[in-house]
Coordinates of C-alpha atoms in Angstrom, one line a residue:
X1 CA -31.9 -72.0 44.8
X2 CA -33.2 -72.2 41.2
X3 CA -35.4 -69.2 41.8
X4 CA -32.5 -67.1 43.0
X5 CA -30.3 -68.2 40.0
X6 CA -33.1 -67.2 37.5
X7 CA -33.4 -63.8 39.1
X8 CA -29.6 -63.2 38.7
X9 CA -29.9 -64.1 35.0
X10 CA -32.8 -61.7 34.5
X11 CA -30.9 -58.9 36.2
X12 CA -27.9 -59.4 34.0
X13 CA -30.1 -59.5 30.9
X14 CA -31.9 -56.3 32.0
X15 CA -28.5 -54.6 32.6
X16 CA -27.3 -55.6 29.1
X17 CA -30.5 -54.3 27.5
X18 CA -30.4 -51.0 29.4
X19 CA -26.7 -50.6 28.6
X20 CA -27.4 -51.2 24.9
X21 CA -30.2 -48.7 24.9
X22 CA -27.9 -46.1 26.7
X23 CA -25.1 -46.7 24.2
X24 CA -27.5 -46.3 21.2
X25 CA -28.8 -43.1 22.6
X26 CA -25.4 -41.7 23.2
X27 CA -24.1 -42.6 19.8
X28 CA -27.1 -40.9 18.2
X29 CA -26.2 -37.7 19.9
X30 CA -22.7 -37.8 18.4
X31 CA -22.1 -36.3 14.9
X32 CA -20.2 -38.5 12.4
X33 CA -17.2 -36.9 10.7
X34 CA -18.0 -35.7 7.2
X35 CA -16.5 -36.5 3.8
X36 CA -17.8 -36.6 0.2
X37 CA -20.4 -34.5 -1.6
X38 CA -23.4 -32.6 -0.1
X39 CA -26.1 -30.2 -1.3
X40 CA -27.4 -27.1 0.4
X41 CA -30.7 -25.5 -0.2
X42 CA -34.3 -26.5 -0.7
X43 CA -34.5 -30.3 -0.9
X44 CA -30.8 -30.7 -0.2
X45 CA -28.9 -32.4 2.6
X46 CA -28.9 -29.1 4.5
X47 CA -31.6 -26.5 4.0
X48 CA -29.3 -23.6 5.0
X49 CA -25.7 -22.7 4.8
X50 CA -25.7 -22.2 8.6
X51 CA -26.8 -25.8 9.1
X52 CA -24.0 -27.1 6.9
X53 CA -21.5 -24.9 8.8
X54 CA -22.8 -26.2 12.1
X55 CA -22.5 -29.9 11.0
X56 CA -18.9 -29.3 10.0
X57 CA -18.0 -27.7 13.3
X58 CA -19.8 -30.4 15.3
X59 CA -18.5 -33.5 13.6
X60 CA -15.4 -32.4 11.8
X61 CA -14.1 -34.1 8.6
X62 CA -12.2 -37.3 7.8
X63 CA -11.8 -36.6 4.1
X64 CA -12.3 -33.9 1.5
X65 CA -15.8 -32.3 1.5
X66 CA -17.6 -30.6 -1.4
X67 CA -21.0 -28.9 -1.3
X68 CA -23.0 -27.0 -3.8
X69 CA -26.0 -24.7 -3.5
X70 CA -29.1 -26.1 -5.2
X71 CA -31.2 -23.0 -4.5
X72 CA -30.9 -19.5 -3.2
X73 CA -30.5 -19.5 0.6
X74 CA -30.9 -16.7 3.2
X75 CA -30.4 -15.9 6.8
X76 CA -30.9 -13.1 9.3
X77 CA -28.1 -14.4 11.5
X78 CA -24.4 -14.6 10.7
X79 CA -23.3 -17.9 9.2
X80 CA -20.3 -18.9 11.3
X81 CA -17.6 -21.4 10.4
X82 CA -15.9 -22.3 13.7
X83 CA -12.9 -24.5 14.1
X84 CA -13.4 -27.8 12.2
X85 CA -11.4 -30.9 13.3
X86 CA -9.7 -33.0 10.7
X87 CA -9.2 -30.3 8.0
X88 CA -5.8 -30.2 6.2
X89 CA -4.3 -29.5 2.8
X90 CA -6.0 -32.7 1.6
X91 CA -9.1 -32.7 3.7
X92 CA -10.4 -29.5 2.3
X93 CA -14.0 -28.1 2.3
X94 CA -15.3 -26.5 -0.9
X95 CA -18.6 -24.7 -1.3
X96 CA -19.7 -24.2 -4.9
X97 CA -22.3 -21.4 -5.6
X98 CA -23.6 -23.3 -8.6
X99 CA -25.3 -20.1 -9.9
X100 CA -27.1 -19.5 -6.6
X101 CA -26.8 -16.9 -3.9
X102 CA -26.6 -16.6 -0.1
X103 CA -28.4 -13.5 1.3
X104 CA -27.9 -12.0 4.8
X105 CA -30.2 -9.4 6.3
X106 CA -28.5 -8.9 9.7
X107 CA -26.4 -6.0 10.9
X108 CA -22.9 -7.6 11.4
X109 CA -21.0 -10.2 9.3
X110 CA -22.7 -12.2 6.6
X111 CA -20.0 -14.9 6.7
X112 CA -17.7 -15.3 9.8
X113 CA -14.6 -17.5 9.8
X114 CA -14.0 -18.1 13.5
X115 CA -11.0 -20.3 13.6
X116 CA -12.0 -22.4 10.5
X117 CA -9.2 -23.7 8.2
X118 CA -9.1 -24.9 4.6
X119 CA -12.6 -23.7 3.6
X120 CA -13.2 -22.4 0.0
X121 CA -16.1 -20.4 -1.3
X122 CA -16.1 -20.7 -5.1
X123 CA -18.5 -18.8 -7.3
X124 CA -20.9 -17.9 -4.5
X125 CA -22.9 -14.7 -4.8
X126 CA -22.9 -13.3 -1.2
X127 CA -25.5 -10.5 -0.7
X128 CA -25.6 -8.2 2.3
X129 CA -29.1 -6.7 2.2
X130 CA -29.0 -4.7 5.4
X131 CA -28.9 -0.8 5.4
X132 CA -26.5 -0.9 8.4
X133 CA -23.1 0.6 7.7
X134 CA -20.8 -1.0 10.3
X135 CA -20.9 -4.4 8.7
X136 CA -18.7 -6.9 6.7
X137 CA -19.6 -9.4 4.0
X138 CA -16.8 -11.8 5.0
X139 CA -14.7 -11.6 8.2
X140 CA -11.8 -13.7 9.5
X141 CA -10.9 -14.0 13.1
X142 CA -9.4 -16.4 15.7
X143 CA -6.5 -17.7 13.6
X144 CA -8.5 -18.7 10.5
X145 CA -6.0 -20.2 8.1
X146 CA -5.7 -21.4 4.5
X147 CA -9.2 -20.3 3.5
X148 CA -10.2 -19.0 0.0
X149 CA -12.8 -16.7 -1.3
X150 CA -12.5 -17.1 -5.1
X151 CA -14.7 -16.2 -8.1
X152 CA -17.4 -14.8 -5.9
X153 CA -19.6 -11.7 -6.0
X154 CA -19.6 -9.8 -2.7
X155 CA -22.4 -7.2 -2.9
X156 CA -24.1 -4.7 -0.7
X157 CA -27.6 -4.2 -2.0
X158 CA -29.0 -1.4 0.3
X159 CA -26.0 0.7 1.4
X160 CA -27.4 4.1 0.9
X161 CA -25.5 6.3 3.3
X162 CA -21.8 7.4 3.4
X163 CA -19.8 5.9 6.2
X164 CA -16.1 5.3 7.0
X165 CA -16.9 1.9 8.5
X166 CA -17.8 -1.5 7.0
X167 CA -15.9 -3.7 4.5
X168 CA -16.3 -6.3 1.9
X169 CA -13.6 -8.5 3.5
X170 CA -12.1 -7.9 7.0
X171 CA -9.5 -9.7 9.0
X172 CA -10.5 -8.2 12.4
X173 CA -11.0 -9.3 16.0
X174 CA -14.6 -7.8 16.0
X175 CA -17.1 -6.6 13.5
X176 CA -15.8 -3.0 13.5
X177 CA -12.3 -3.7 15.0
X178 CA -10.3 -2.6 11.9
X179 CA -7.8 -0.7 14.1
X180 CA -8.2 -2.6 17.4
X181 CA -5.0 -3.9 19.0
X182 CA -4.9 -7.7 19.0
X183 CA -2.2 -10.1 20.3
X184 CA -3.3 -13.0 18.2
X185 CA -3.7 -13.6 14.5
X186 CA -7.1 -13.0 13.0
X187 CA -6.2 -14.9 9.8
X188 CA -3.1 -16.2 8.0
X189 CA -2.4 -17.7 4.6
X190 CA -5.9 -16.9 3.3
X191 CA -6.5 -15.9 -0.4
X192 CA -9.2 -13.5 -1.7
X193 CA -9.0 -13.9 -5.5
X194 CA -10.9 -13.1 -8.7
X195 CA -13.9 -11.7 -7.0
X196 CA -16.2 -8.8 -7.8
X197 CA -16.9 -6.5 -4.8
X198 CA -19.7 -4.0 -5.4
X199 CA -22.5 -2.0 -4.0
X200 CA -25.8 -1.5 -5.8
X201 CA -26.6 1.3 -3.4
X202 CA -25.2 4.8 -3.5
X203 CA -22.1 4.0 -1.5
X204 CA -19.6 1.3 -0.9
X205 CA -18.2 0.4 2.5
X206 CA -15.6 2.6 4.2
X207 CA -13.0 -0.1 3.6
X208 CA -12.9 -2.4 0.7
X209 CA -10.3 -4.6 2.5
X210 CA -9.3 -4.4 6.2
X211 CA -6.5 -6.4 7.6
X212 CA -5.8 -6.2 11.4
X213 CA -3.4 -8.8 12.7
X214 CA -1.0 -9.8 15.4
X215 CA 0.5 -6.9 17.3
X216 CA 3.1 -9.1 18.9
X217 CA 4.7 -10.5 15.7
X218 CA 4.3 -7.9 12.9
X219 CA 8.0 -7.0 13.0
X220 CA 9.5 -10.4 13.4
X221 CA 7.8 -12.7 11.0
X222 CA 6.2 -12.8 7.5
X223 CA 3.7 -15.4 8.6
X224 CA 0.6 -13.3 7.9
X225 CA 0.7 -13.8 4.2
X226 CA -2.9 -13.2 3.3
X227 CA -3.2 -12.5 -0.5
X228 CA -5.7 -10.1 -2.0
X229 CA -5.4 -10.7 -5.8
X230 CA -7.2 -10.0 -9.1
X231 CA -10.3 -8.5 -7.6
X232 CA -12.6 -5.9 -9.1
X233 CA -13.6 -3.5 -6.4
X234 CA -16.3 -1.3 -7.9
X235 CA -17.2 1.0 -4.9
X236 CA -15.2 1.9 -1.8
X237 CA -15.6 5.1 0.3
X238 CA -12.4 5.8 2.1
X239 CA -9.8 3.0 1.9
X240 CA -9.1 0.5 -0.8
X241 CA -7.2 -1.5 1.7
X242 CA -6.1 -0.8 5.3
X243 CA -3.3 -2.8 6.8
X244 CA -2.8 -2.6 10.5
X245 CA -0.1 -4.6 12.4
X246 CA 0.3 -7.0 9.5
X247 CA 3.2 -9.1 8.3
X248 CA 3.8 -10.4 4.8
X249 CA 0.4 -9.6 3.3
X250 CA 0.0 -8.9 -0.4
X251 CA -2.3 -6.6 -2.4
X252 CA -1.8 -7.7 -6.0
X253 CA -3.4 -6.8 -9.4
X254 CA -6.6 -5.5 -8.0
X255 CA -8.8 -2.9 -9.8
X256 CA -9.7 -0.1 -7.3
X257 CA -10.3 2.4 -10.1
X258 CA -13.3 4.6 -11.0
X259 CA -14.3 6.0 -7.6
X260 CA -16.4 9.1 -7.8
X261 CA -17.6 10.2 -4.3
X262 CA -16.0 13.2 -2.6
X263 CA -13.8 13.2 0.5
X264 CA -10.3 12.0 1.3
X265 CA -9.5 8.7 -0.4
X266 CA -6.6 6.4 0.3
X267 CA -5.7 3.4 -2.0
X268 CA -3.7 1.4 0.6
X269 CA -3.1 2.6 4.1
X270 CA -0.5 1.0 6.4
X271 CA 0.4 1.2 10.1
X272 CA 3.0 -0.8 11.9
X273 CA 3.2 -3.4 9.1
X274 CA 6.2 -5.2 7.6
X275 CA 6.9 -7.1 4.4
X276 CA 3.8 -5.8 2.6
X277 CA 3.6 -6.0 -1.2
X278 CA 1.4 -3.6 -3.2
X279 CA 1.8 -4.6 -6.8
X280 CA 0.0 -4.2 -10.1
X281 CA -3.1 -2.5 -8.7
X282 CA -5.1 0.2 -10.6
X283 CA -6.3 3.2 -8.5
X284 CA -6.9 5.4 -11.5
X285 CA -9.8 7.6 -12.7
X286 CA -10.9 8.6 -9.2
X287 CA -12.1 11.9 -7.7
X288 CA -11.3 13.0 -4.1
X289 CA -10.7 16.1 -2.1
X290 CA -7.3 14.7 -1.0
X291 CA -5.9 11.6 -2.7
X292 CA -3.3 9.3 -1.1
X293 CA -2.3 6.4 -3.4
X294 CA -0.3 4.4 -0.9
X295 CA 0.1 5.7 2.7
X296 CA 2.5 3.6 4.8
X297 CA 2.0 5.9 7.7
X298 CA 4.0 4.8 10.6
X299 CA 6.8 2.2 11.0
X300 CA 6.2 0.3 7.8
X301 CA 9.4 -1.6 6.9
X302 CA 10.2 -3.6 3.8
X303 CA 7.2 -2.5 1.7
X304 CA 7.3 -3.2 -2.0
X305 CA 5.2 -0.8 -4.2
X306 CA 5.6 -1.9 -7.8
X307 CA 3.8 -1.4 -11.1
X308 CA 0.7 0.3 -9.8
X309 CA -1.3 3.0 -11.6
X310 CA -2.3 6.2 -9.8
X311 CA -3.4 8.1 -13.0
X312 CA -6.2 10.4 -14.1
X313 CA -7.0 11.4 -10.5
X314 CA -9.0 14.6 -10.0
X315 CA -8.2 16.1 -6.6
X316 CA -9.9 19.3 -5.4
X317 CA -7.2 19.4 -2.7
X318 CA -3.7 17.7 -2.5
X319 CA -2.4 14.6 -4.3
X320 CA 0.0 12.2 -2.6
X321 CA 1.1 9.4 -4.9
X322 CA 3.0 7.6 -2.0
X323 CA 2.9 9.2 1.4
X324 CA 5.6 7.4 3.4
X325 CA 5.3 9.5 6.6
X326 CA 7.5 8.1 9.4
X327 CA 10.2 5.5 9.4
X328 CA 9.5 3.7 6.1
X329 CA 12.7 1.8 6.1
X330 CA 13.7 -0.4 3.1
X331 CA 11.0 1.0 0.9
X332 CA 11.2 -0.3 -2.7
X333 CA 9.3 1.4 -5.5
X334 CA 9.5 0.4 -9.1
X335 CA 7.5 0.9 -12.3
X336 CA 4.6 2.9 -10.8
X337 CA 2.7 5.6 -12.8
X338 CA 1.5 8.8 -11.2
X339 CA 0.5 10.6 -14.4
X340 CA -2.2 12.7 -16.1
X341 CA -3.7 14.0 -12.8
X342 CA -5.5 17.2 -12.2
X343 CA -4.7 18.7 -8.8
X344 CA -6.1 21.9 -7.4
X345 CA -3.6 22.2 -4.5
X346 CA -0.1 20.7 -4.1
X347 CA 1.2 17.6 -5.8
X348 CA 3.5 15.1 -4.0
X349 CA 4.7 12.2 -6.1
X350 CA 6.5 10.7 -3.2
X351 CA 6.5 12.4 0.2
X352 CA 8.5 11.3 3.2
X353 CA 8.6 13.3 6.4
X354 CA 11.1 11.3 8.5
X355 CA 13.8 8.7 7.8
X356 CA 13.6 7.4 4.3
X357 CA 16.3 4.9 4.9
X358 CA 17.7 2.3 2.5
X359 CA 15.0 3.1 -0.1
X360 CA 15.2 2.1 -3.7
X361 CA 13.1 4.3 -5.9
X362 CA 13.6 3.5 -9.6
X363 CA 11.8 3.5 -13.0
X364 CA 8.7 5.3 -11.7
X365 CA 6.9 8.0 -13.8
X366 CA 5.3 11.2 -12.6
X367 CA 4.3 12.8 -16.0
X368 CA 1.8 15.2 -17.6
X369 CA 0.2 16.4 -14.4
X370 CA -1.6 19.7 -14.1
X371 CA -1.1 21.3 -10.7
X372 CA -2.5 24.5 -9.3
X373 CA -0.2 24.5 -6.2
X374 CA 3.4 23.5 -5.7
X375 CA 4.7 20.4 -7.6
X376 CA 7.0 18.0 -5.6
X377 CA 8.1 15.0 -7.6
X378 CA 9.9 13.5 -4.7
X379 CA 10.1 15.3 -1.3
X380 CA 12.2 13.7 1.4
X381 CA 12.1 16.1 4.3
X382 CA 14.3 14.7 7.0
X383 CA 17.0 12.0 7.0
X384 CA 16.9 10.3 3.6
X385 CA 19.9 8.0 4.1
X386 CA 21.5 5.2 2.1
X387 CA 18.9 5.5 -0.6
X388 CA 18.7 5.4 -4.4
X389 CA 16.5 7.6 -6.6
X390 CA 17.4 6.5 -10.1
X391 CA 16.0 6.2 -13.6
X392 CA 12.7 7.9 -12.8
X393 CA 10.9 10.5 -15.0
X394 CA 9.2 13.8 -14.3
X395 CA 8.2 15.0 -17.7
X396 CA 5.5 17.3 -19.1
X397 CA 4.1 18.6 -15.8
X398 CA 2.8 22.1 -15.2
X399 CA 2.6 24.0 -11.9
X400 CA 1.0 27.4 -11.2
X401 CA 3.5 27.7 -8.3
X402 CA 7.0 26.3 -7.7
X403 CA 8.4 23.1 -9.1
X404 CA 10.7 20.6 -7.4
X405 CA 11.6 17.5 -9.4
X406 CA 13.6 15.9 -6.6
X407 CA 13.8 17.7 -3.2
X408 CA 15.8 16.4 -0.3
X409 CA 15.6 19.0 2.4
X410 CA 17.6 17.9 5.5
X411 CA 20.3 15.3 6.2
X412 CA 20.3 13.2 3.1
X413 CA 23.5 11.1 3.4
X414 CA 25.0 8.5 1.1
X415 CA 22.2 8.9 -1.4
X416 CA 22.1 8.6 -5.2
X417 CA 19.9 10.6 -7.6
X418 CA 21.1 9.4 -10.9
X419 CA 19.9 8.8 -14.5
X420 CA 16.6 10.6 -13.9
X421 CA 14.7 12.6 -16.6
X422 CA 13.2 16.0 -15.7
X423 CA 12.0 17.4 -19.0
X424 CA 9.4 19.7 -20.6
X425 CA 8.0 20.9 -17.3
X426 CA 6.7 24.4 -16.7
X427 CA 6.2 26.4 -13.5
X428 CA 5.1 29.9 -12.6
X429 CA 7.3 29.9 -9.5
X430 CA 10.9 28.8 -8.8
X431 CA 12.0 25.8 -10.7
X432 CA 14.3 23.2 -9.1
X433 CA 15.3 20.1 -11.2
X434 CA 17.2 18.5 -8.3
X435 CA 17.5 20.3 -5.0
X436 CA 19.4 19.2 -1.9
X437 CA 19.4 21.6 1.0
X438 CA 21.0 21.3 4.4
X439 CA 23.7 18.9 5.6
X440 CA 24.2 16.3 2.9
X441 CA 27.3 14.2 2.6
X442 CA 28.7 11.4 0.4
X443 CA 26.0 11.8 -2.2
X444 CA 25.9 11.5 -6.0
X445 CA 23.8 13.3 -8.6
X446 CA 25.1 11.8 -11.9
X447 CA 23.8 11.3 -15.4
X448 CA 20.5 13.1 -15.0
X449 CA 18.8 14.8 -18.0
X450 CA 17.1 18.2 -17.2
X451 CA 16.0 19.7 -20.5
X452 CA 13.5 22.1 -22.0
X453 CA 11.9 23.2 -18.8
X454 CA 10.5 26.7 -18.2
X455 CA 10.0 29.0 -15.2
X456 CA 7.7 31.8 -16.4
X457 CA 7.7 33.9 -13.2
X458 CA 10.9 33.2 -11.1
X459 CA 14.3 31.6 -11.0
X460 CA 15.6 28.3 -12.4
X461 CA 18.0 25.8 -10.8
X462 CA 18.9 22.7 -12.8
X463 CA 20.8 21.1 -9.9
X464 CA 21.2 22.8 -6.5
X465 CA 23.3 21.3 -3.8
X466 CA 23.3 23.8 -1.0
X467 CA 25.3 22.6 2.1
X468 CA 27.4 19.5 1.4
X469 CA 29.9 17.6 3.6
X470 CA 32.6 15.1 2.7
X471 CA 32.5 14.0 -1.0
X472 CA 29.8 15.3 -3.4
X473 CA 29.7 14.1 -7.0
X474 CA 27.8 16.0 -9.7
X475 CA 28.8 14.4 -12.9
X476 CA 27.6 13.4 -16.4
X477 CA 24.5 15.5 -16.2
X478 CA 22.8 17.2 -19.2
X479 CA 21.1 20.6 -18.5
X480 CA 19.9 22.0 -21.8
X481 CA 17.3 24.2 -23.5
X482 CA 15.8 25.6 -20.2
X483 CA 14.4 29.1 -19.9
X484 CA 13.6 31.4 -17.0
X485 CA 12.2 34.8 -16.6
X486 CA 14.5 35.5 -13.7
X487 CA 18.0 34.2 -12.7
X488 CA 19.1 30.9 -14.2
X489 CA 21.7 28.5 -12.7
X490 CA 22.6 25.3 -14.5
X491 CA 24.5 23.8 -11.5
X492 CA 24.9 25.5 -8.2
X493 CA 26.9 23.6 -5.5
X494 CA 27.8 25.0 -2.1
X495 CA 30.0 23.0 0.3
X496 CA 30.7 23.5 3.9
X497 CA 33.6 26.0 4.0
X498 CA 36.4 23.6 4.6
X499 CA 39.2 22.2 2.3
X500 CA 38.5 18.7 3.7
X501 CA 35.2 18.6 1.9
X502 CA 35.3 17.8 -1.8
X503 CA 32.9 18.7 -4.6
X504 CA 33.6 16.8 -7.8
X505 CA 31.9 18.4 -10.9
X506 CA 32.9 16.4 -13.9
X507 CA 31.7 15.8 -17.5
X508 CA 28.5 17.8 -17.4
X509 CA 26.9 19.3 -20.5
X510 CA 25.2 22.6 -19.9
X511 CA 24.1 24.4 -23.0
X512 CA 21.4 26.6 -24.7
X513 CA 19.9 27.9 -21.4
X514 CA 18.5 31.4 -21.2
X515 CA 17.3 33.8 -18.5
X516 CA 15.1 36.3 -20.3
X517 CA 15.1 39.1 -17.7
X518 CA 18.1 38.4 -15.4
X519 CA 21.5 36.8 -15.3
X520 CA 22.4 33.2 -16.3
X521 CA 25.2 31.1 -15.0
X522 CA 26.2 27.7 -16.3
X523 CA 27.9 26.5 -13.1
X524 CA 28.2 28.3 -9.8
X525 CA 30.5 26.4 -7.4
X526 CA 31.8 27.8 -4.2
X527 CA 33.5 26.9 -0.9
X528 CA 35.1 23.5 -0.2
X529 CA 37.7 21.7 -2.3
X530 CA 36.6 22.0 -5.9
X531 CA 37.4 19.5 -8.6
X532 CA 35.8 20.8 -11.8
X533 CA 36.9 18.8 -14.8
X534 CA 35.9 18.2 -18.5
X535 CA 32.6 20.1 -18.4
X536 CA 31.1 21.7 -21.5
X537 CA 29.3 24.9 -20.9
X538 CA 28.0 26.9 -23.9
X539 CA 25.3 29.2 -25.2
X540 CA 24.3 30.6 -21.8
X541 CA 22.3 33.7 -22.3
X542 CA 21.2 36.4 -19.8
X543 CA 18.7 39.0 -20.7
X544 CA 19.5 42.6 -19.8
X545 CA 22.1 41.3 -17.5
X546 CA 25.2 39.1 -17.3
X547 CA 25.9 35.6 -18.4
X548 CA 28.7 33.4 -17.3
X549 CA 29.8 29.8 -18.1
X550 CA 31.5 28.9 -14.8
X551 CA 31.6 31.1 -11.8

């Protein structure tokens, strides 16, 4: 009996010992949650950046984490920050460069945020040393949120061939998926600020910044809200920033200037993107075959383009300051400069092909440009409705062909072109200060100043309204000191031939205009129900032909 009892005790003791050993082994395999300060590099808590990232993903955090480099570190594999449990607005992770660098020699992404949140790189020099072109220095994917890249240097050291792929920073579902359709967010609420992005090789990446986001929600939310701000981007090959299916992202106060390689160059390109802000950026002093400043190509609603510089561009082909191609509804443009450019083909200050609806274009400047082709200050081809084009300037430009200050070709309804200045311009072809062509109704062209312009080889029109419906107002304009080698018309307004359509031409000053080799007419108004009141027309001179004040 006693022997049996002792055996039971031994068995229980053995079970307890084995159980304890099992528990100890299991707990050793689990990573403890991290908080506090760590070092990365030779002699540090973690010898590589990848080891630190792996520890975070495995154990998570239970407080704020800070780490600093204590030596240069390198890797031939991507350093990936996967989802990290426990992170929050207070439980953040900060990596301080501390004067050291991280070098990557592989052929994809140097740093990958793969669902990580609240991670900050501050003052880290991140070097991509591969010669591969389809690469990124930093990429965000899989709903990475509230991360920051600040005060860093992002540098390609061996990029020696021209390519339209690759980026400094990408929000993309794959390494080269800058235009791939995705039905989830790649990254939201991230900030890329105060960095220098450069290439010590011959070329920069095809994209400086690439943002590809949620195809399902681009039109119904502003929850993308990634901010690219105050960065110096020293080399980029095709796109300063490309924004694809994005919502609420901002490109603010970045320096994209000084690019010198040939080819088509686009400052900011957009496709199916809403609520995008492009403000305070400098795209100046750049050469290209064709230059596009901002190109909201297709279904880009609620874009704000404000206080950017697109100056001193040398284009061997055409220049488009803003190319709003198809359905750019609710476009707001204020305070931009498109000046002192040299263009070998046509110049388009703002070009819209289809449906410039509810736009507000004010206080922009298209001045002192030298253009070998046709000059279009603003060209809205089809359906420019409920829009305002007010208080802009087109001054001191020269064109070896025709000149259009403001040109609305077809179906511009309920639009205003008021208080603009179109002065001291010169063209070899036909000169139009403001021209509206077919099927316009309920529009206003008031208080514009169109003075001291010259057409050396063809006709001059100060304001031309060709085929108006309903009520048209042309009032308070000054058209003075203009000359033309052919026919000159201060104001020409033609309404649909019906007494139910009204043209109101009031309080305009048209004086000291001259056609040196043909007839000159101060005002030429015909058809419709005319209301011509309190205008002053004087000193209209025609050379070798007739001159008339009002016809």
